[in-house]
XYZ file of C-alpha atoms in Angstrom:
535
model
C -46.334 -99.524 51.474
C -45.897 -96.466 49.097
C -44.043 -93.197 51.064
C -45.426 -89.388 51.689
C -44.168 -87.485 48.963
C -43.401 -83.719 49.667
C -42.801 -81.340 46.107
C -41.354 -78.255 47.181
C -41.496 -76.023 44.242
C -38.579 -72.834 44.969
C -39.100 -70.501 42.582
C -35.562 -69.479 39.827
C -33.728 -72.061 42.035
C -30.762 -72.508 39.581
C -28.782 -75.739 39.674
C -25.599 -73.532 39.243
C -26.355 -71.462 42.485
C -27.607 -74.945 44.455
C -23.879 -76.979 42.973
C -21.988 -74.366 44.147
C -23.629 -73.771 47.467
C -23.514 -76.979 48.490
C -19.644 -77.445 47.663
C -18.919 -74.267 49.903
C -20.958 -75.864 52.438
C -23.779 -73.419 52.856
C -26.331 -75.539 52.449
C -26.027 -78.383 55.465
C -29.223 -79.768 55.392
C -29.708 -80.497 51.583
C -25.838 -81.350 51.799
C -27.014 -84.365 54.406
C -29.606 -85.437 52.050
C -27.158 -86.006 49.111
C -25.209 -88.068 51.746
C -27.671 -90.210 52.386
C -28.363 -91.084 48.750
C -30.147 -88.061 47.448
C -29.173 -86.294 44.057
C -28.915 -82.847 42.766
C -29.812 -82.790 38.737
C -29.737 -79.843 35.877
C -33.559 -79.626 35.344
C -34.446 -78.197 32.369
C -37.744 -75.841 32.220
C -40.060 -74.956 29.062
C -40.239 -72.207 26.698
C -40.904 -69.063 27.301
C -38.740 -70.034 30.956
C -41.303 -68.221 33.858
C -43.031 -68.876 36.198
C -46.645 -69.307 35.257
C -46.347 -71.535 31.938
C -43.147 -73.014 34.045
C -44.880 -74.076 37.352
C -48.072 -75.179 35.499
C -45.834 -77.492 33.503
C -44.461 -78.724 37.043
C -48.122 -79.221 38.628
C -49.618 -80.924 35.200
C -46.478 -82.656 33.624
C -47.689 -81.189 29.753
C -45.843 -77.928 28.111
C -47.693 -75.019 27.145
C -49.648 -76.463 23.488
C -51.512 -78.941 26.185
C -52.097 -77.206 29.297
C -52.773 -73.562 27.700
C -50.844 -71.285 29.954
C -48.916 -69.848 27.216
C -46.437 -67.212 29.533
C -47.282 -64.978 32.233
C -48.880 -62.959 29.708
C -50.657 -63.395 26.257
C -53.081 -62.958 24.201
C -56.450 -65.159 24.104
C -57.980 -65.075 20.458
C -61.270 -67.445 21.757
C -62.145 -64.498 23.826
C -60.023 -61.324 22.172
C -58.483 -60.551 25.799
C -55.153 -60.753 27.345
C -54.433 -62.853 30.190
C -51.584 -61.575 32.546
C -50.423 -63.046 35.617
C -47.657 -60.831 36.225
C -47.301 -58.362 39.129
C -46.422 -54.663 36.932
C -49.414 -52.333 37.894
C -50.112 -50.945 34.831
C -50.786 -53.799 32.827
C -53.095 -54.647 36.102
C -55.032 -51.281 35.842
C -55.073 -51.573 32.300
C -56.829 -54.819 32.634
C -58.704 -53.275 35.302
C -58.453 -54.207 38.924
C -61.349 -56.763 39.643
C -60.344 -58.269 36.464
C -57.172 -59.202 37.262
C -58.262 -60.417 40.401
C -60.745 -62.935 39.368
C -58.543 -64.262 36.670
C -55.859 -64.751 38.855
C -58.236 -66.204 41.514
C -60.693 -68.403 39.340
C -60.406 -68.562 35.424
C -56.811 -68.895 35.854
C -57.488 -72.523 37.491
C -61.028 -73.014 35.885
C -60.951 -71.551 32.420
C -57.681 -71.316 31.315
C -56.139 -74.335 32.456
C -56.594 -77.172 30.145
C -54.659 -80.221 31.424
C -55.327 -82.112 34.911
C -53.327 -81.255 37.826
C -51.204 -83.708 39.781
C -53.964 -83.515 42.889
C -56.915 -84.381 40.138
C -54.385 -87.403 38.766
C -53.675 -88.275 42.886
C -57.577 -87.594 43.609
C -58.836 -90.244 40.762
C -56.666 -92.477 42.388
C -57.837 -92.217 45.896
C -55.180 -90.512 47.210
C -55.594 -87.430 49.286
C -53.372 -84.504 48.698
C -52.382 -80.963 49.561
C -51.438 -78.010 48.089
C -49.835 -75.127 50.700
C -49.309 -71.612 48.776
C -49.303 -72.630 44.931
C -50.777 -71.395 42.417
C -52.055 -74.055 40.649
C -54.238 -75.670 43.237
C -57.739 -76.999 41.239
C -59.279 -80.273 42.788
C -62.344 -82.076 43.276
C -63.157 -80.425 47.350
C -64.547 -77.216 48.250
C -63.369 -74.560 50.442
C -64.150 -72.064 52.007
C -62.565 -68.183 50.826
C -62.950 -64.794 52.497
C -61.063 -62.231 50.587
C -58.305 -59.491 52.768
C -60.046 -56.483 53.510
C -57.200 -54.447 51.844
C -57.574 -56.486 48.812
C -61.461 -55.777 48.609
C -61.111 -52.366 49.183
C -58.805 -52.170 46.193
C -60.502 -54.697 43.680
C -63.416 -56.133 44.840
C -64.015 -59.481 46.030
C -63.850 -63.444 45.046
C -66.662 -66.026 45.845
C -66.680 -67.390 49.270
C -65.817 -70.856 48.097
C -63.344 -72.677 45.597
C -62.215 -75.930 44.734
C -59.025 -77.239 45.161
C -57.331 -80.759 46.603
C -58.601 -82.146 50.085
C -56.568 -79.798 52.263
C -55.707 -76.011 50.683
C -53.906 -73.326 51.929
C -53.861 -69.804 49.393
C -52.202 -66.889 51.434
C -55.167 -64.937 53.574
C -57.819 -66.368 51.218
C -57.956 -69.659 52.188
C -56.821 -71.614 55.291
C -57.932 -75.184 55.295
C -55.148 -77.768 57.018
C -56.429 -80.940 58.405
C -58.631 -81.460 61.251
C -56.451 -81.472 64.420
C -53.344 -79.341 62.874
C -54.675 -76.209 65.320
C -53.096 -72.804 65.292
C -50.489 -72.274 62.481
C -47.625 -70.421 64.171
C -44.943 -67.885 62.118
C -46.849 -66.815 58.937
C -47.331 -64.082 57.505
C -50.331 -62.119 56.729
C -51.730 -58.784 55.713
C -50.539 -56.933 53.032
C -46.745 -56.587 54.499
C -46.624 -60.360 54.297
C -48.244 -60.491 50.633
C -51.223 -61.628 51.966
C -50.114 -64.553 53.062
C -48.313 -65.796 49.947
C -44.500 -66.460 51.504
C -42.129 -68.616 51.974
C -42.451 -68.412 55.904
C -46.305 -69.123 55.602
C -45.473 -72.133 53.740
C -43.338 -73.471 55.861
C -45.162 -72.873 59.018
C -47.984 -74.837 57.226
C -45.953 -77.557 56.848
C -44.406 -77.857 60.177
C -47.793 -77.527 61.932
C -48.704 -80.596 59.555
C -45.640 -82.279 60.656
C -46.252 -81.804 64.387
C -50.006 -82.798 64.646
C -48.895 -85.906 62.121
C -51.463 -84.727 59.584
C -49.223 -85.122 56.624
C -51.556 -86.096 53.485
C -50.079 -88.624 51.328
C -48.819 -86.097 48.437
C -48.268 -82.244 49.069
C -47.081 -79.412 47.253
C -45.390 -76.600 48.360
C -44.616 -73.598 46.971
C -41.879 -70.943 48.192
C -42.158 -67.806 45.954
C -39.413 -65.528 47.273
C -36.269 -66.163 45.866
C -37.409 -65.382 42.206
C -38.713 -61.867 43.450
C -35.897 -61.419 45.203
C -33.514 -62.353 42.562
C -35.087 -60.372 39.960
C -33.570 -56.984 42.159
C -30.612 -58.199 44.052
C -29.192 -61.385 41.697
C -29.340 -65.060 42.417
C -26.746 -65.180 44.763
C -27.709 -62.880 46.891
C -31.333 -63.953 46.735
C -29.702 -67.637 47.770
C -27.725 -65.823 50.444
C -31.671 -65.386 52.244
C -33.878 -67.594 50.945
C -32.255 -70.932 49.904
C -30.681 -70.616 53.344
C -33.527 -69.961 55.111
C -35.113 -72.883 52.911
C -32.144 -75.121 54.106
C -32.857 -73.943 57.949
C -36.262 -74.712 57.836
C -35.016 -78.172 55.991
C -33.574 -79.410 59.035
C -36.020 -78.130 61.458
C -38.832 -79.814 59.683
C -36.733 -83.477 59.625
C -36.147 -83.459 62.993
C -40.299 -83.069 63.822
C -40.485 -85.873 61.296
C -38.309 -88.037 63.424
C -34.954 -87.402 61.388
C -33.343 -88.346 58.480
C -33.662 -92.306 59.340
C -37.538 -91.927 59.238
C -37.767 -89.665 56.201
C -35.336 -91.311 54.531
C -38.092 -94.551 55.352
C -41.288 -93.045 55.526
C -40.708 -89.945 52.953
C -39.785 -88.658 49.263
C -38.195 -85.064 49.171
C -38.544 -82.970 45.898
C -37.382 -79.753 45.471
C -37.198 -78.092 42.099
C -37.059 -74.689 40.232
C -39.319 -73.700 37.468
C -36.477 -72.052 36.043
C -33.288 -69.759 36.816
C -32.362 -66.064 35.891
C -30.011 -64.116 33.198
C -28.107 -61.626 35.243
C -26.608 -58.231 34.106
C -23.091 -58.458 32.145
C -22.251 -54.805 33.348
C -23.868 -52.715 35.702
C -27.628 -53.498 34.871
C -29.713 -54.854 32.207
C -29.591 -53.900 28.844
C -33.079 -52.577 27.668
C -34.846 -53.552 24.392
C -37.193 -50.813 23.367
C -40.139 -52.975 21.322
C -41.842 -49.673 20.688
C -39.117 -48.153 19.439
C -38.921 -50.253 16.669
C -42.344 -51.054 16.640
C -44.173 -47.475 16.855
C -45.399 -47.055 13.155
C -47.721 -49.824 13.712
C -51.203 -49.756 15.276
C -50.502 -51.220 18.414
C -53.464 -52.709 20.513
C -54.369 -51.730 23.829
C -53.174 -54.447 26.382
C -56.797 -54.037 27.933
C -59.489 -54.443 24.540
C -57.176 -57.044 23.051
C -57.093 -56.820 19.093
C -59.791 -54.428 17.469
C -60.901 -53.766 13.670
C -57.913 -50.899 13.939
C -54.702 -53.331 15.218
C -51.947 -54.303 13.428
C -50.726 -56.373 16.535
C -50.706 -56.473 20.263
C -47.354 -57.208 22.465
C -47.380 -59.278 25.418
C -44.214 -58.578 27.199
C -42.660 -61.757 29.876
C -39.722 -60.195 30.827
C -36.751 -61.865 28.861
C -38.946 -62.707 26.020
C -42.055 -61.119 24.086
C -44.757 -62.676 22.387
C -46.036 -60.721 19.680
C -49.581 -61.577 18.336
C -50.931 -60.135 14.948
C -54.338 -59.480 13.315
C -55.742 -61.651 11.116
C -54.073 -62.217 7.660
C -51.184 -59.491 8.649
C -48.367 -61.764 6.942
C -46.911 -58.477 5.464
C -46.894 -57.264 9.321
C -45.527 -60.100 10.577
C -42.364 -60.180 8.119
C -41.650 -56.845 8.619
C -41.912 -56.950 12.865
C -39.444 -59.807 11.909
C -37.097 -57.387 9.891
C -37.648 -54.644 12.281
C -36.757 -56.785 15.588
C -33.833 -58.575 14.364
C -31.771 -55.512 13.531
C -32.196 -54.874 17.556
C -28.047 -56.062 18.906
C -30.107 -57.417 22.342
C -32.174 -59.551 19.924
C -31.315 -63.284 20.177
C -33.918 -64.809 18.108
C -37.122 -64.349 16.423
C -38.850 -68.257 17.108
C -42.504 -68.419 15.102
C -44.670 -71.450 13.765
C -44.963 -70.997 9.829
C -48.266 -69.591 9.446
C -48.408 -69.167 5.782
C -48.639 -73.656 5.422
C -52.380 -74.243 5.569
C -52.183 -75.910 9.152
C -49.452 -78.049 8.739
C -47.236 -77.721 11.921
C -43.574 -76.018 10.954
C -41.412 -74.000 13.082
C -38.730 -71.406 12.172
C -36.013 -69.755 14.278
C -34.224 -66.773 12.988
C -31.293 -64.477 14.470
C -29.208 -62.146 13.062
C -26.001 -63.310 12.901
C -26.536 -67.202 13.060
C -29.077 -67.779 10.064
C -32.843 -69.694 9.990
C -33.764 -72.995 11.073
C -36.989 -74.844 9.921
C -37.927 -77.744 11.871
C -41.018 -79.976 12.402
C -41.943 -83.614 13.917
C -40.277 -86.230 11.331
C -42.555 -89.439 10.704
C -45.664 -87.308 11.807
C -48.809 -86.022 9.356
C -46.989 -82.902 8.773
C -43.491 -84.478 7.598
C -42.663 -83.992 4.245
C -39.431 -83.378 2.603
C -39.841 -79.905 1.480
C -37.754 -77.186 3.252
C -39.693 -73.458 3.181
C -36.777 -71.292 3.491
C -35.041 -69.614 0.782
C -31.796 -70.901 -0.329
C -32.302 -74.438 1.944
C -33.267 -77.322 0.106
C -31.868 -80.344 1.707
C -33.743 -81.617 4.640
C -32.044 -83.727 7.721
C -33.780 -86.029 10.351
C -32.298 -86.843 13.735
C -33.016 -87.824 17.319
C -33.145 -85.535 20.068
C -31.722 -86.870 23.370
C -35.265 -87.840 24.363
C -35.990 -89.800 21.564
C -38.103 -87.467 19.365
C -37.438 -87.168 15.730
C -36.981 -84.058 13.826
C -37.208 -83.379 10.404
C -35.091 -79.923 9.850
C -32.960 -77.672 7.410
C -31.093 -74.465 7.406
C -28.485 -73.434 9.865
C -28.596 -75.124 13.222
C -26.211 -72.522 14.368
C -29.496 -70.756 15.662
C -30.304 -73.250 18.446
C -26.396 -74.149 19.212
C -26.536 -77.620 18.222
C -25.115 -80.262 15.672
C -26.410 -83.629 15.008
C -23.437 -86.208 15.210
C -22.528 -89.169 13.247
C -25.107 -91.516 14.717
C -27.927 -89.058 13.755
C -28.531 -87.725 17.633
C -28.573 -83.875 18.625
C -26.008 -83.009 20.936
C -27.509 -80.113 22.535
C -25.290 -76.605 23.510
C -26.738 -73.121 24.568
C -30.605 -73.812 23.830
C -31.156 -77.199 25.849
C -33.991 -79.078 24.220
C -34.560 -76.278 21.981
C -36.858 -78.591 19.299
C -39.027 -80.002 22.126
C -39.974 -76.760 23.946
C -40.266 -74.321 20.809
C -42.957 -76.623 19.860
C -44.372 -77.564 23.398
C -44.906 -73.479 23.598
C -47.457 -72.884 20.666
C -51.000 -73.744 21.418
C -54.258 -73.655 19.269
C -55.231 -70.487 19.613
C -53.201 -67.224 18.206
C -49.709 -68.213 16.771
C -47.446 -65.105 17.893
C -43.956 -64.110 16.937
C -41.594 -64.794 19.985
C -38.726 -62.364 20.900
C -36.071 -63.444 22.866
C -33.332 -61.448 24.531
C -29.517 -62.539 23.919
C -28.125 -62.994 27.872
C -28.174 -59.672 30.185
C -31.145 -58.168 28.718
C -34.717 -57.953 28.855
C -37.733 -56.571 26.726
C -39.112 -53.624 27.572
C -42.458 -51.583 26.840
C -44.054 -48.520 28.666
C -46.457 -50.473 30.731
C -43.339 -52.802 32.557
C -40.672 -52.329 35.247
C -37.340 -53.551 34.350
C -35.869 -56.121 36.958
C -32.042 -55.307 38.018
C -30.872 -58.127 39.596
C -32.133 -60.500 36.459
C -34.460 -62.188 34.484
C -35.582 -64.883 32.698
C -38.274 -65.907 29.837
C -35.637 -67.162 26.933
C -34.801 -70.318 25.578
C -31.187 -69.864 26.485
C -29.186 -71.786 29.024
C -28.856 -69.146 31.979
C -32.923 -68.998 32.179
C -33.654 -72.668 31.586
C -31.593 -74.931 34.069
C -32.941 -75.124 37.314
C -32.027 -76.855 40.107
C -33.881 -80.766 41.092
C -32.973 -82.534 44.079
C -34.116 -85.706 45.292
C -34.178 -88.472 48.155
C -32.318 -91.463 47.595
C -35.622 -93.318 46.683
C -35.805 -91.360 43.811
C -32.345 -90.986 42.772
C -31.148 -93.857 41.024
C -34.244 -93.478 38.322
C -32.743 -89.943 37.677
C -28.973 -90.853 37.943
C -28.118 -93.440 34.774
C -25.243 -92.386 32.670
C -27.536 -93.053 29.824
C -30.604 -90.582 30.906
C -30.723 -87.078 29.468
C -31.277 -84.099 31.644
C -34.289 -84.101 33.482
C -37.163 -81.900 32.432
C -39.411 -79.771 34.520
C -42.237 -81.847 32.817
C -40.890 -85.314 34.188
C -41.655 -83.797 38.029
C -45.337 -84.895 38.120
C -44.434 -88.384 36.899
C -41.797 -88.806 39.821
C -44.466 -87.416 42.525
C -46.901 -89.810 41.661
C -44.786 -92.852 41.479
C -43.104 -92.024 44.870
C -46.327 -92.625 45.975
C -47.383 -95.825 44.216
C -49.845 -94.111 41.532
C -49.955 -93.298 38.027
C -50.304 -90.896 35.431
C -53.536 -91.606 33.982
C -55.177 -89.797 30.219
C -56.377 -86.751 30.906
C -60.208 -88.081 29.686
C -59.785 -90.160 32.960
C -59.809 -86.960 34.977
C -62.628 -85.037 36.538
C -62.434 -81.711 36.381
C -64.565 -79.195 38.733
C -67.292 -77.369 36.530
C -67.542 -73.968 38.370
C -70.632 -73.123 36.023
C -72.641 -75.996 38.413
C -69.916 -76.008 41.413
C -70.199 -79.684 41.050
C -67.381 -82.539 39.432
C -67.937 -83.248 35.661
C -66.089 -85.001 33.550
């Protein structure tokens, strides 16, 4: 008989904060799940490292070329407009109000989302699911959705019904548990509660599950506060109230389920982060102006995307920058490149090589570290021919997840050396090859910025965040935290695995609870255009 499977997804939960928690014994309840077989793992997330690419990588298992969700903002060439699924306001007005709201409430799900999610994989299957508070949440049932008064007032309103998995709970908009759960007590609503979308709503969803015994066989659960929290106090002392609180609730919910004998029978736990947070090195973080270097170009307005007049268009996600061009601008592009690089908070310049007919190369660049070329090895765009200046020879090895690379030039830019059997042995940039090329999709080919560690980008229409960030490829943004019940943890626990990924989550959900991960051409999608399943 397969178990329940529960995914709590805690957003910038950082394995270093969750280690070092639980050896000072501030997390009990976690602390009693490790004793009873559980595991805590280094997870690590994709590139760019937040939270809409990372937690769609979570809910769908692909990176960014497969899914689409490309950051929390960036540029659509199919349609010339920007998608942004962040929360500064004046990216929001300049997208305009309703717009952002329907994109965040439908095409983000509908439109822009490419790959199945793990309730469509669980649905195909005939297994019932539920997603509490997350937001990826497409699926095969309709629901009914009234949008907050407060919300209307300010941008208009959504349709009164959506799709999503059998049971779906999103904030104030939508409140559909299963039959017999009754009154939800402790969450919060209104605007003062973010409409809905918090941690304490979440849980109270789930305990109110718990008690009426209405737990589906697989659901999500998403707790949102820590990463907004860290961003303006730090990780620690975003831990110091919400991982607690987490932990609290933790042992409040096992003892409805009967305690850690029946979970530990009846149940898989899994709780990961979608990624962590750089914090300040002095007092705050340090500030890179993009416009300063960047203000003799004709810069596109975030809101019209890239007209006749554009030179290029930046799409700013906090600890990295994606910076798309105009067609043909390759003397553009080289100089942004020059331009950026002379920036000290500049860590790298990471770009596909645009100027090889199609074929699928990718370069790194830094300032003080040298270029690296690099593309599949043994694929249809292998060859033996290295594109930078003053690299000929070109070396293959294995990446500690068994993918081959075909590269040349200085390595030094990722923090990695290949040993004498030919594998990478990974240092600063974990899985650097993987998720550089797991982060370019079909569409527009930008120019990514990344910050070196205690800084962020910055442009006129974003708020800097205080307590930290995240976005990079580097280390202190990419290793969150994974733990798992003891039914789970020996598959994640061999001295011969690498570090987990967040893209092997979905595969661990589904086989907790005795199902597969089938092709996505398998999968039925919802067709909003008929409000009816297609394939």
């Amino acid at each position: 008989m397969s178990k329940r499977s529960i995914l709590f997804v805690i957003d910038a939960m950082a394995f270093d904060v969750v280690r070092d928690w639980l050896a000072s014994d501030r997390l009990p309840n976690l602390a009693r799940m490790i004793q009873d077989g559980g595991s805590l793992h280094p997870c690590v997330s994709i590139f760019p490292s937040i939270t809409p690419a990372a937690t769609c990588s979570i809910a769908t298992g692909c990176y960014p070329k497969e899914h689409g969700i490309e950051g929390a903002c960036w540029y659509d060439s199919e349609t010339n407009d920007t998608a942004y699924f962040g929360d500064d306001l004046r990216l929001v007005l300049q997208e305009g109000m309703h717009e952002y709201l329907v994109d965040f409430g439908d095409r983000l799900n509908f439109e822009r989302l490419k790959s199945p999610l793990i309730y469509e994989q669980a649905s195909a299957q005939g297994i019932d699911s539920a997603s509490l508070n997350f937001m990826w949440f497409r699926g095969p049932h309709r629901h009914s959705r009234s949008t907050p008064i407060g919300i209307r007032l300010a941008a208009g309103s959504l349709g009164d019904e959506v799709y999503g998995p059998k049971y779906l709970k999103l904030g104030d908009f939508v409140h559909d548990l299963p039959e017999g759960v009754g009154e939800v007590e402790g969450m919060e609503t209104g605007m003062f509660g973010k409409y809905g979308f918090h941690d304490d709503t979440t849980s109270a969803c789930l305990m109110a599950m718990a008690k009426a015994g209405k737990l589906p066989p697989l659901t999500v659960a998403y707790y949102p506060l820590n990463d907004s929290d860290a961003h303006e106090e730090g990780l620690t002392q975003a831990a110091s109230k919400r991982l607690t609180r987490f932990d609290e609730f933790l042992g409040e919910f096992v003892e409805q389920l009967g305690g850690w004998g029946v979970v530990g029978r009846d149940f898989s736990f899994i709780m990961v982060g979608d990624h962590s947070q750089s914090e300040p090195k002095g007092a705050e973080m340090n500030s890179i102006q993009l416009d300063d270097h960047l203000h003799d170009f004709r810069r596109g307005d975030f809101g019209n995307g890239i007209s006749d007049d554009v030179q290029l268009l930046i799409c700013p996600n906090m600890r990295s920058a994606a910076i798309y061009f105009a067609d043909e601008c390759f003397d553009v592009r080289r100089e942004v490149v020059y331009r950026v690089l002379k920036d000290p908070n500049v860590d790298q310049i990471i770009m596909e090589n645009v100027e090889l007919d199609g074929r699928k190369k990718y370069i790194v660049a830094s300032s003080d570290r040298g270029r690296l070329e690099f593309w599949r090895a043994g694929g249809k765009d292998d060859d033996d021919h290295c594109d930078l200046d003053e690299h000929h020879r070109v070396h293959r090895a294995e990446d500690p997840y068994g993918n081959r690379w075909a590269f040349c030039g200085d390595l030094e830019t990722v923090d990695c050396r290949v040993d004498e059997h030919g594998k990478v042995i990974e240092g600063r940039y974990p899985n650097a090859f993987e998720r550089i090329e797991g982060a370019f999709t079909e569409g527009a080919s930008p120019v990514w910025v990344t910050a070196k560690p205690g800084a962020e980008f910055s442009v006129p229409e974003v708020r800097q965040h205080p307590g930290g960030s995240h976005g990079s490829l580097h280390e202190d943004d990419s290793i969150s935290g994974l733990l798992v019940s003891s039914d789970l943890s020996l598959k994640l626990s061999s001295d011969d695995r690498p570090r987990a990924r967040i893209v092997d989550v979905m595969q661990l959900c589904l086989e907790s609870i005795g199902a597969e991960r089938w092709p996505a051409n398998k999968i039925k999608s919802v067709d909003v255009s008929t409000s009816s399943p297609t394939h």
